[in-house]
Amino acid sequence: SQQGEEDPQALSIQEGENATMNCSYKTSINNLQWYRQNSGRGLVHLILIRSNEREKHSGRLRVTLDTSKKSSSLLITASRAADTASYFCATDAQGGNTGKLIFGQGTTLQVKP
Amino acid sequence: DVKVTQSSRYLVKRTGEKVFLECVQDMDHENMFWYRQDPGLGLRLIYFSYDVKMKEKGDIPEGYSVSREKKERFSLILESASTNQTSMYLCASSSPGRQLPGSYTFGSGTRLTVV
């Protein structure tokens, strides 16, 4: 059951450029979360945005949420080679208060030095 | 630093073996989850648990079982390992808190190869 789907699947940019990744989902949500995964490792939580929020910032990360379009975007500004990783969005399962997340398939970001 | 610890980073097992993947968290989290991650398929939920001795099936429970005898430990069991269970296995925990669902803390993953 696919809830979140990221776009693009892969992104390659130069260091210093901005990277934008998008996530679309299907059902109503309580919140939407973004995670990062370095190659061969576990996922790390980056940021959580609630359904009643439209934008949130954390350092070089900016997340927007448009519940009318059921979409979110993650912007990484002034990218660094160390930002190279896969990025996943995650949302509730069927919008219920279950604590259970469904993850998209991720966007693979490569930042070239 | 809070942690979710998976007992093995790499594991090689033979077809038909019973395999135990262990996960321990030190955050007193109520919720624990097992996912498997495969190229092109993303993360798929195998089993989860909201409390001690409680378990619920996820999207792909076939061929797996779990055990949660203590709050901090959630074990994934492959009853009879098969080659199609070769995968990266990720354990995660979360606390319900005031924001549902809460954020997950993941372990580093166990890459299991069944030969």
mmCIF file of C-alpha atoms in Angstrom:
data_model
loop_
_atom_site.group_PDB
_atom_site.id
_atom_site.type_symbol
_atom_site.label_atom_id
_atom_site.label_comp_id
_atom_site.label_asym_id
_atom_site.label_seq_id
_atom_site.Cartn_x
_atom_site.Cartn_y
_atom_site.Cartn_z
ATOM 1 C CA SER A 1 0.000 0.000 0.000
ATOM 2 C CA GLN A 2 1.864 3.038 -1.296
ATOM 3 C CA GLN A 3 1.005 6.262 0.505
ATOM 4 C CA GLY A 4 3.899 8.592 -0.273
ATOM 5 C CA GLU A 5 5.608 8.771 -3.637
ATOM 6 C CA GLU A 6 8.701 10.851 -4.199
ATOM 7 C CA ASP A 7 9.674 12.686 -7.324
ATOM 8 C CA PRO A 8 12.192 12.668 -8.914
ATOM 9 C CA GLN A 9 13.578 9.189 -8.293
ATOM 10 C CA ALA A 10 17.108 10.486 -8.746
ATOM 11 C CA LEU A 11 18.671 13.930 -8.698
ATOM 12 C CA SER A 12 22.238 14.995 -9.443
ATOM 13 C CA ILE A 13 23.444 18.518 -8.720
ATOM 14 C CA GLN A 14 26.642 20.468 -8.104
ATOM 15 C CA GLU A 15 27.751 21.484 -4.651
ATOM 16 C CA GLY A 16 26.260 24.834 -3.696
ATOM 17 C CA GLU A 17 23.083 24.369 -5.721
ATOM 18 C CA ASN A 18 19.659 23.836 -4.178
ATOM 19 C CA ALA A 19 17.938 20.445 -4.288
ATOM 20 C CA THR A 20 14.167 20.070 -4.350
ATOM 21 C CA MET A 21 12.356 16.795 -3.820
ATOM 22 C CA ASN A 22 8.615 16.284 -3.955
ATOM 23 C CA CYS A 23 6.266 13.863 -2.261
ATOM 24 C CA SER A 24 2.656 13.105 -3.076
ATOM 25 C CA TYR A 25 0.270 11.086 -0.932
ATOM 26 C CA LYS A 26 -3.243 9.758 -1.240
ATOM 27 C CA THR A 27 -5.217 9.987 1.997
ATOM 28 C CA SER A 28 -5.613 12.543 4.766
ATOM 29 C CA ILE A 29 -2.711 12.710 7.209
ATOM 30 C CA ASN A 30 -1.874 13.822 10.740
ATOM 31 C CA ASN A 31 1.649 14.763 9.809
ATOM 32 C CA LEU A 32 4.264 14.178 7.143
ATOM 33 C CA GLN A 33 7.858 13.354 7.886
ATOM 34 C CA TRP A 34 11.102 13.390 5.907
ATOM 35 C CA TYR A 35 13.970 10.989 6.495
ATOM 36 C CA ARG A 36 17.453 10.636 5.120
ATOM 37 C CA GLN A 37 19.369 7.413 4.482
ATOM 38 C CA ASN A 38 23.064 7.183 3.802
ATOM 39 C CA SER A 39 24.062 4.221 1.679
ATOM 40 C CA GLY A 40 23.690 0.922 3.519
ATOM 41 C CA ARG A 41 22.571 2.522 6.774
ATOM 42 C CA GLY A 42 19.352 3.125 8.685
ATOM 43 C CA LEU A 43 17.090 6.110 8.143
ATOM 44 C CA VAL A 44 17.495 9.312 10.124
ATOM 45 C CA HIS A 45 14.566 11.584 10.921
ATOM 46 C CA LEU A 46 14.980 15.082 9.480
ATOM 47 C CA ILE A 47 11.787 17.024 9.986
ATOM 48 C CA LEU A 48 8.087 16.616 10.791
ATOM 49 C CA ILE A 49 5.380 18.927 9.533
ATOM 50 C CA ARG A 50 1.861 18.770 10.920
ATOM 51 C CA SER A 51 -1.218 18.804 8.735
ATOM 52 C CA ASN A 52 -2.129 22.318 9.937
ATOM 53 C CA GLU A 53 1.320 23.724 9.066
ATOM 54 C CA ARG A 54 2.291 25.011 5.634
ATOM 55 C CA GLU A 55 6.029 25.475 5.967
ATOM 56 C CA LYS A 56 8.781 24.493 8.328
ATOM 57 C CA HIS A 57 12.517 25.191 8.475
ATOM 58 C CA SER A 58 15.412 23.350 10.039
ATOM 59 C CA GLY A 59 18.876 24.672 9.216
ATOM 60 C CA ARG A 60 19.321 24.345 5.440
ATOM 61 C CA LEU A 61 16.106 22.335 5.133
ATOM 62 C CA ARG A 62 12.782 23.818 4.165
ATOM 63 C CA VAL A 63 9.649 21.687 3.997
ATOM 64 C CA THR A 64 6.308 22.776 2.602
ATOM 65 C CA LEU A 65 2.986 21.001 2.842
ATOM 66 C CA ASP A 66 -0.065 21.549 0.654
ATOM 67 C CA THR A 67 -2.890 19.410 2.006
ATOM 68 C CA SER A 68 -5.267 20.506 -0.757
ATOM 69 C CA LYS A 69 -2.893 18.993 -3.314
ATOM 70 C CA LYS A 70 -1.765 16.208 -0.991
ATOM 71 C CA SER A 71 1.851 17.073 -1.632
ATOM 72 C CA SER A 72 4.997 18.145 0.149
ATOM 73 C CA SER A 73 8.402 19.334 -0.925
ATOM 74 C CA LEU A 74 11.806 19.206 0.715
ATOM 75 C CA LEU A 75 14.295 21.888 -0.247
ATOM 76 C CA ILE A 76 17.951 21.588 0.686
ATOM 77 C CA THR A 77 19.722 24.895 0.179
ATOM 78 C CA ALA A 78 23.420 25.358 -0.569
ATOM 79 C CA SER A 79 23.940 21.621 -0.922
ATOM 80 C CA ARG A 80 27.145 19.902 0.150
ATOM 81 C CA ALA A 81 28.742 16.641 -0.943
ATOM 82 C CA ALA A 82 27.803 15.256 2.476
ATOM 83 C CA ASP A 83 24.112 15.685 1.570
ATOM 84 C CA THR A 84 24.490 12.797 -0.874
ATOM 85 C CA ALA A 85 21.919 10.258 0.341
ATOM 86 C CA SER A 86 18.424 8.955 -0.284
ATOM 87 C CA TYR A 87 15.516 10.997 1.040
ATOM 88 C CA PHE A 88 12.143 9.531 1.988
ATOM 89 C CA CYS A 89 8.827 11.022 2.896
ATOM 90 C CA ALA A 90 6.557 9.147 5.284
ATOM 91 C CA THR A 91 2.923 9.544 6.205
ATOM 92 C CA ASP A 92 0.305 7.866 8.385
ATOM 93 C CA ALA A 93 -1.177 4.606 7.295
ATOM 94 C CA GLN A 94 -4.667 5.447 6.030
ATOM 95 C CA GLY A 95 -4.647 8.673 8.046
ATOM 96 C CA GLY A 96 -5.393 6.919 11.307
ATOM 97 C CA ASN A 97 -3.846 7.495 14.730
ATOM 98 C CA THR A 98 -1.902 4.266 14.604
ATOM 99 C CA GLY A 99 1.646 5.506 14.893
ATOM 100 C CA LYS A 100 2.379 3.497 11.779
ATOM 101 C CA LEU A 101 4.224 5.151 8.895
ATOM 102 C CA ILE A 102 4.240 4.292 5.226
ATOM 103 C CA PHE A 103 7.351 5.315 3.359
ATOM 104 C CA GLY A 104 7.737 6.340 -0.253
ATOM 105 C CA GLN A 105 10.418 4.797 -2.437
ATOM 106 C CA GLY A 106 12.726 7.746 -2.000
ATOM 107 C CA THR A 107 14.724 10.230 -4.029
ATOM 108 C CA THR A 108 18.415 9.493 -4.478
ATOM 109 C CA LEU A 109 20.382 12.720 -4.322
ATOM 110 C CA GLN A 110 23.946 12.993 -5.559
ATOM 111 C CA VAL A 111 25.826 16.189 -4.823
ATOM 112 C CA LYS A 112 28.999 16.505 -6.869
ATOM 113 C CA PRO A 113 31.920 18.360 -5.312
ATOM 114 C CA ASP B 1 22.619 9.512 22.695
ATOM 115 C CA VAL B 2 19.409 7.543 22.205
ATOM 116 C CA LYS B 3 19.745 4.398 20.228
ATOM 117 C CA VAL B 4 18.141 1.542 18.402
ATOM 118 C CA THR B 5 20.628 -1.288 18.164
ATOM 119 C CA GLN B 6 20.381 -4.170 15.736
ATOM 120 C CA SER B 7 22.497 -7.109 16.733
ATOM 121 C CA SER B 8 24.181 -7.759 13.387
ATOM 122 C CA ARG B 9 25.158 -5.532 10.460
ATOM 123 C CA TYR B 10 25.709 -8.441 8.084
ATOM 124 C CA LEU B 11 24.383 -11.970 8.295
ATOM 125 C CA VAL B 12 24.680 -14.963 5.977
ATOM 126 C CA LYS B 13 22.352 -17.900 6.563
ATOM 127 C CA ARG B 14 21.478 -21.089 4.736
ATOM 128 C CA THR B 15 18.092 -21.890 3.218
ATOM 129 C CA GLY B 16 15.856 -23.559 5.781
ATOM 130 C CA GLU B 17 17.635 -22.149 8.833
ATOM 131 C CA LYS B 18 15.708 -20.421 11.581
ATOM 132 C CA VAL B 19 17.006 -16.861 11.820
ATOM 133 C CA PHE B 20 16.671 -14.399 14.675
ATOM 134 C CA LEU B 21 17.159 -10.677 14.140
ATOM 135 C CA GLU B 22 17.370 -8.754 17.388
ATOM 136 C CA CYS B 23 16.535 -5.113 17.999
ATOM 137 C CA VAL B 24 16.949 -3.232 21.263
ATOM 138 C CA GLN B 25 16.009 0.385 22.022
ATOM 139 C CA ASP B 26 16.955 2.422 25.070
ATOM 140 C CA MET B 27 14.351 5.185 24.752
ATOM 141 C CA ASP B 28 11.465 3.500 26.583
ATOM 142 C CA HIS B 29 9.445 3.694 23.368
ATOM 143 C CA GLU B 30 6.123 1.885 23.240
ATOM 144 C CA ASN B 31 6.106 1.269 19.488
ATOM 145 C CA MET B 32 8.535 -0.912 17.589
ATOM 146 C CA PHE B 33 8.590 -1.853 13.919
ATOM 147 C CA TRP B 34 10.327 -4.189 11.499
ATOM 148 C CA TYR B 35 10.700 -3.204 7.836
ATOM 149 C CA ARG B 36 12.501 -4.757 4.963
ATOM 150 C CA GLN B 37 14.020 -2.651 2.226
ATOM 151 C CA ASP B 38 14.562 -3.855 -1.326
ATOM 152 C CA PRO B 39 15.644 -1.951 -4.445
ATOM 153 C CA GLY B 40 12.636 -0.642 -6.334
ATOM 154 C CA LEU B 41 10.215 -1.648 -3.571
ATOM 155 C CA GLY B 42 11.142 0.822 -0.843
ATOM 156 C CA LEU B 43 10.464 0.035 2.809
ATOM 157 C CA ARG B 44 7.762 -2.499 3.514
ATOM 158 C CA LEU B 45 6.347 -3.107 6.970
ATOM 159 C CA ILE B 46 6.617 -6.688 8.196
ATOM 160 C CA TYR B 47 5.348 -6.536 11.798
ATOM 161 C CA PHE B 48 4.899 -3.955 14.505
ATOM 162 C CA SER B 49 4.172 -3.836 18.192
ATOM 163 C CA TYR B 50 2.514 -1.216 20.388
ATOM 164 C CA ASP B 51 3.256 -2.861 23.698
ATOM 165 C CA VAL B 52 4.921 -5.781 25.395
ATOM 166 C CA LYS B 53 3.600 -9.148 24.205
ATOM 167 C CA MET B 54 1.527 -7.376 21.595
ATOM 168 C CA LYS B 55 2.089 -7.715 17.840
ATOM 169 C CA GLU B 56 0.300 -6.832 14.648
ATOM 170 C CA LYS B 57 0.904 -7.880 11.080
ATOM 171 C CA GLY B 58 2.157 -5.364 8.617
ATOM 172 C CA ASP B 59 1.948 -5.557 4.844
ATOM 173 C CA ILE B 60 4.214 -8.574 4.271
ATOM 174 C CA PRO B 61 4.149 -10.856 7.355
ATOM 175 C CA GLU B 62 4.301 -14.158 5.501
ATOM 176 C CA GLY B 63 7.346 -16.205 6.458
ATOM 177 C CA TYR B 64 8.067 -14.068 9.519
ATOM 178 C CA SER B 65 7.088 -13.956 13.163
ATOM 179 C CA VAL B 66 8.023 -11.610 16.009
ATOM 180 C CA SER B 67 8.491 -11.632 19.731
ATOM 181 C CA ARG B 68 8.271 -8.821 22.236
ATOM 182 C CA GLU B 69 8.773 -10.190 25.727
ATOM 183 C CA LYS B 70 10.282 -6.966 27.070
ATOM 184 C CA LYS B 71 9.518 -3.372 26.171
ATOM 185 C CA GLU B 72 13.017 -2.632 24.906
ATOM 186 C CA ARG B 73 13.452 -5.710 22.697
ATOM 187 C CA PHE B 74 11.665 -6.655 19.482
ATOM 188 C CA SER B 75 12.843 -9.765 17.680
ATOM 189 C CA LEU B 76 12.124 -10.745 14.090
ATOM 190 C CA ILE B 77 12.135 -14.466 13.360
ATOM 191 C CA LEU B 78 12.448 -16.107 9.978
ATOM 192 C CA GLU B 79 10.984 -19.534 10.647
ATOM 193 C CA SER B 80 12.642 -21.191 7.644
ATOM 194 C CA ALA B 81 14.842 -18.809 5.707
ATOM 195 C CA SER B 82 14.439 -18.672 1.949
ATOM 196 C CA THR B 83 16.470 -16.903 -0.721
ATOM 197 C CA ASN B 84 13.645 -14.419 -1.351
ATOM 198 C CA GLN B 85 14.156 -13.162 2.193
ATOM 199 C CA THR B 86 17.586 -11.831 1.270
ATOM 200 C CA SER B 87 17.180 -8.154 2.061
ATOM 201 C CA MET B 88 18.069 -5.224 4.291
ATOM 202 C CA TYR B 89 16.077 -5.399 7.528
ATOM 203 C CA LEU B 90 15.430 -2.211 9.458
ATOM 204 C CA CYS B 91 14.118 -1.932 12.992
ATOM 205 C CA ALA B 92 12.579 1.293 14.282
ATOM 206 C CA SER B 93 10.938 2.566 17.426
ATOM 207 C CA SER B 94 8.719 5.509 18.250
ATOM 208 C CA SER B 95 6.707 6.992 21.054
ATOM 209 C CA PRO B 96 3.096 8.082 20.462
ATOM 210 C CA GLY B 97 3.567 11.375 22.305
ATOM 211 C CA ARG B 98 1.358 14.307 21.323
ATOM 212 C CA GLN B 99 2.093 14.146 17.621
ATOM 213 C CA LEU B 100 0.708 11.085 15.948
ATOM 214 C CA PRO B 101 2.496 9.376 14.382
ATOM 215 C CA GLY B 102 5.694 10.162 16.214
ATOM 216 C CA SER B 103 9.051 10.256 14.512
ATOM 217 C CA TYR B 104 10.923 6.993 14.183
ATOM 218 C CA THR B 105 14.399 6.199 15.382
ATOM 219 C CA PHE B 106 15.968 3.547 13.182
ATOM 220 C CA GLY B 107 18.695 1.028 13.792
ATOM 221 C CA SER B 108 21.618 0.755 11.376
ATOM 222 C CA GLY B 109 20.061 -2.176 9.577
ATOM 223 C CA THR B 110 20.935 -5.845 9.095
ATOM 224 C CA ARG B 111 21.826 -6.976 5.633
ATOM 225 C CA LEU B 112 20.741 -10.606 5.477
ATOM 226 C CA THR B 113 21.831 -12.929 2.709
ATOM 227 C CA VAL B 114 20.206 -16.344 2.457
ATOM 228 C CA VAL B 115 22.190 -18.830 0.372
#
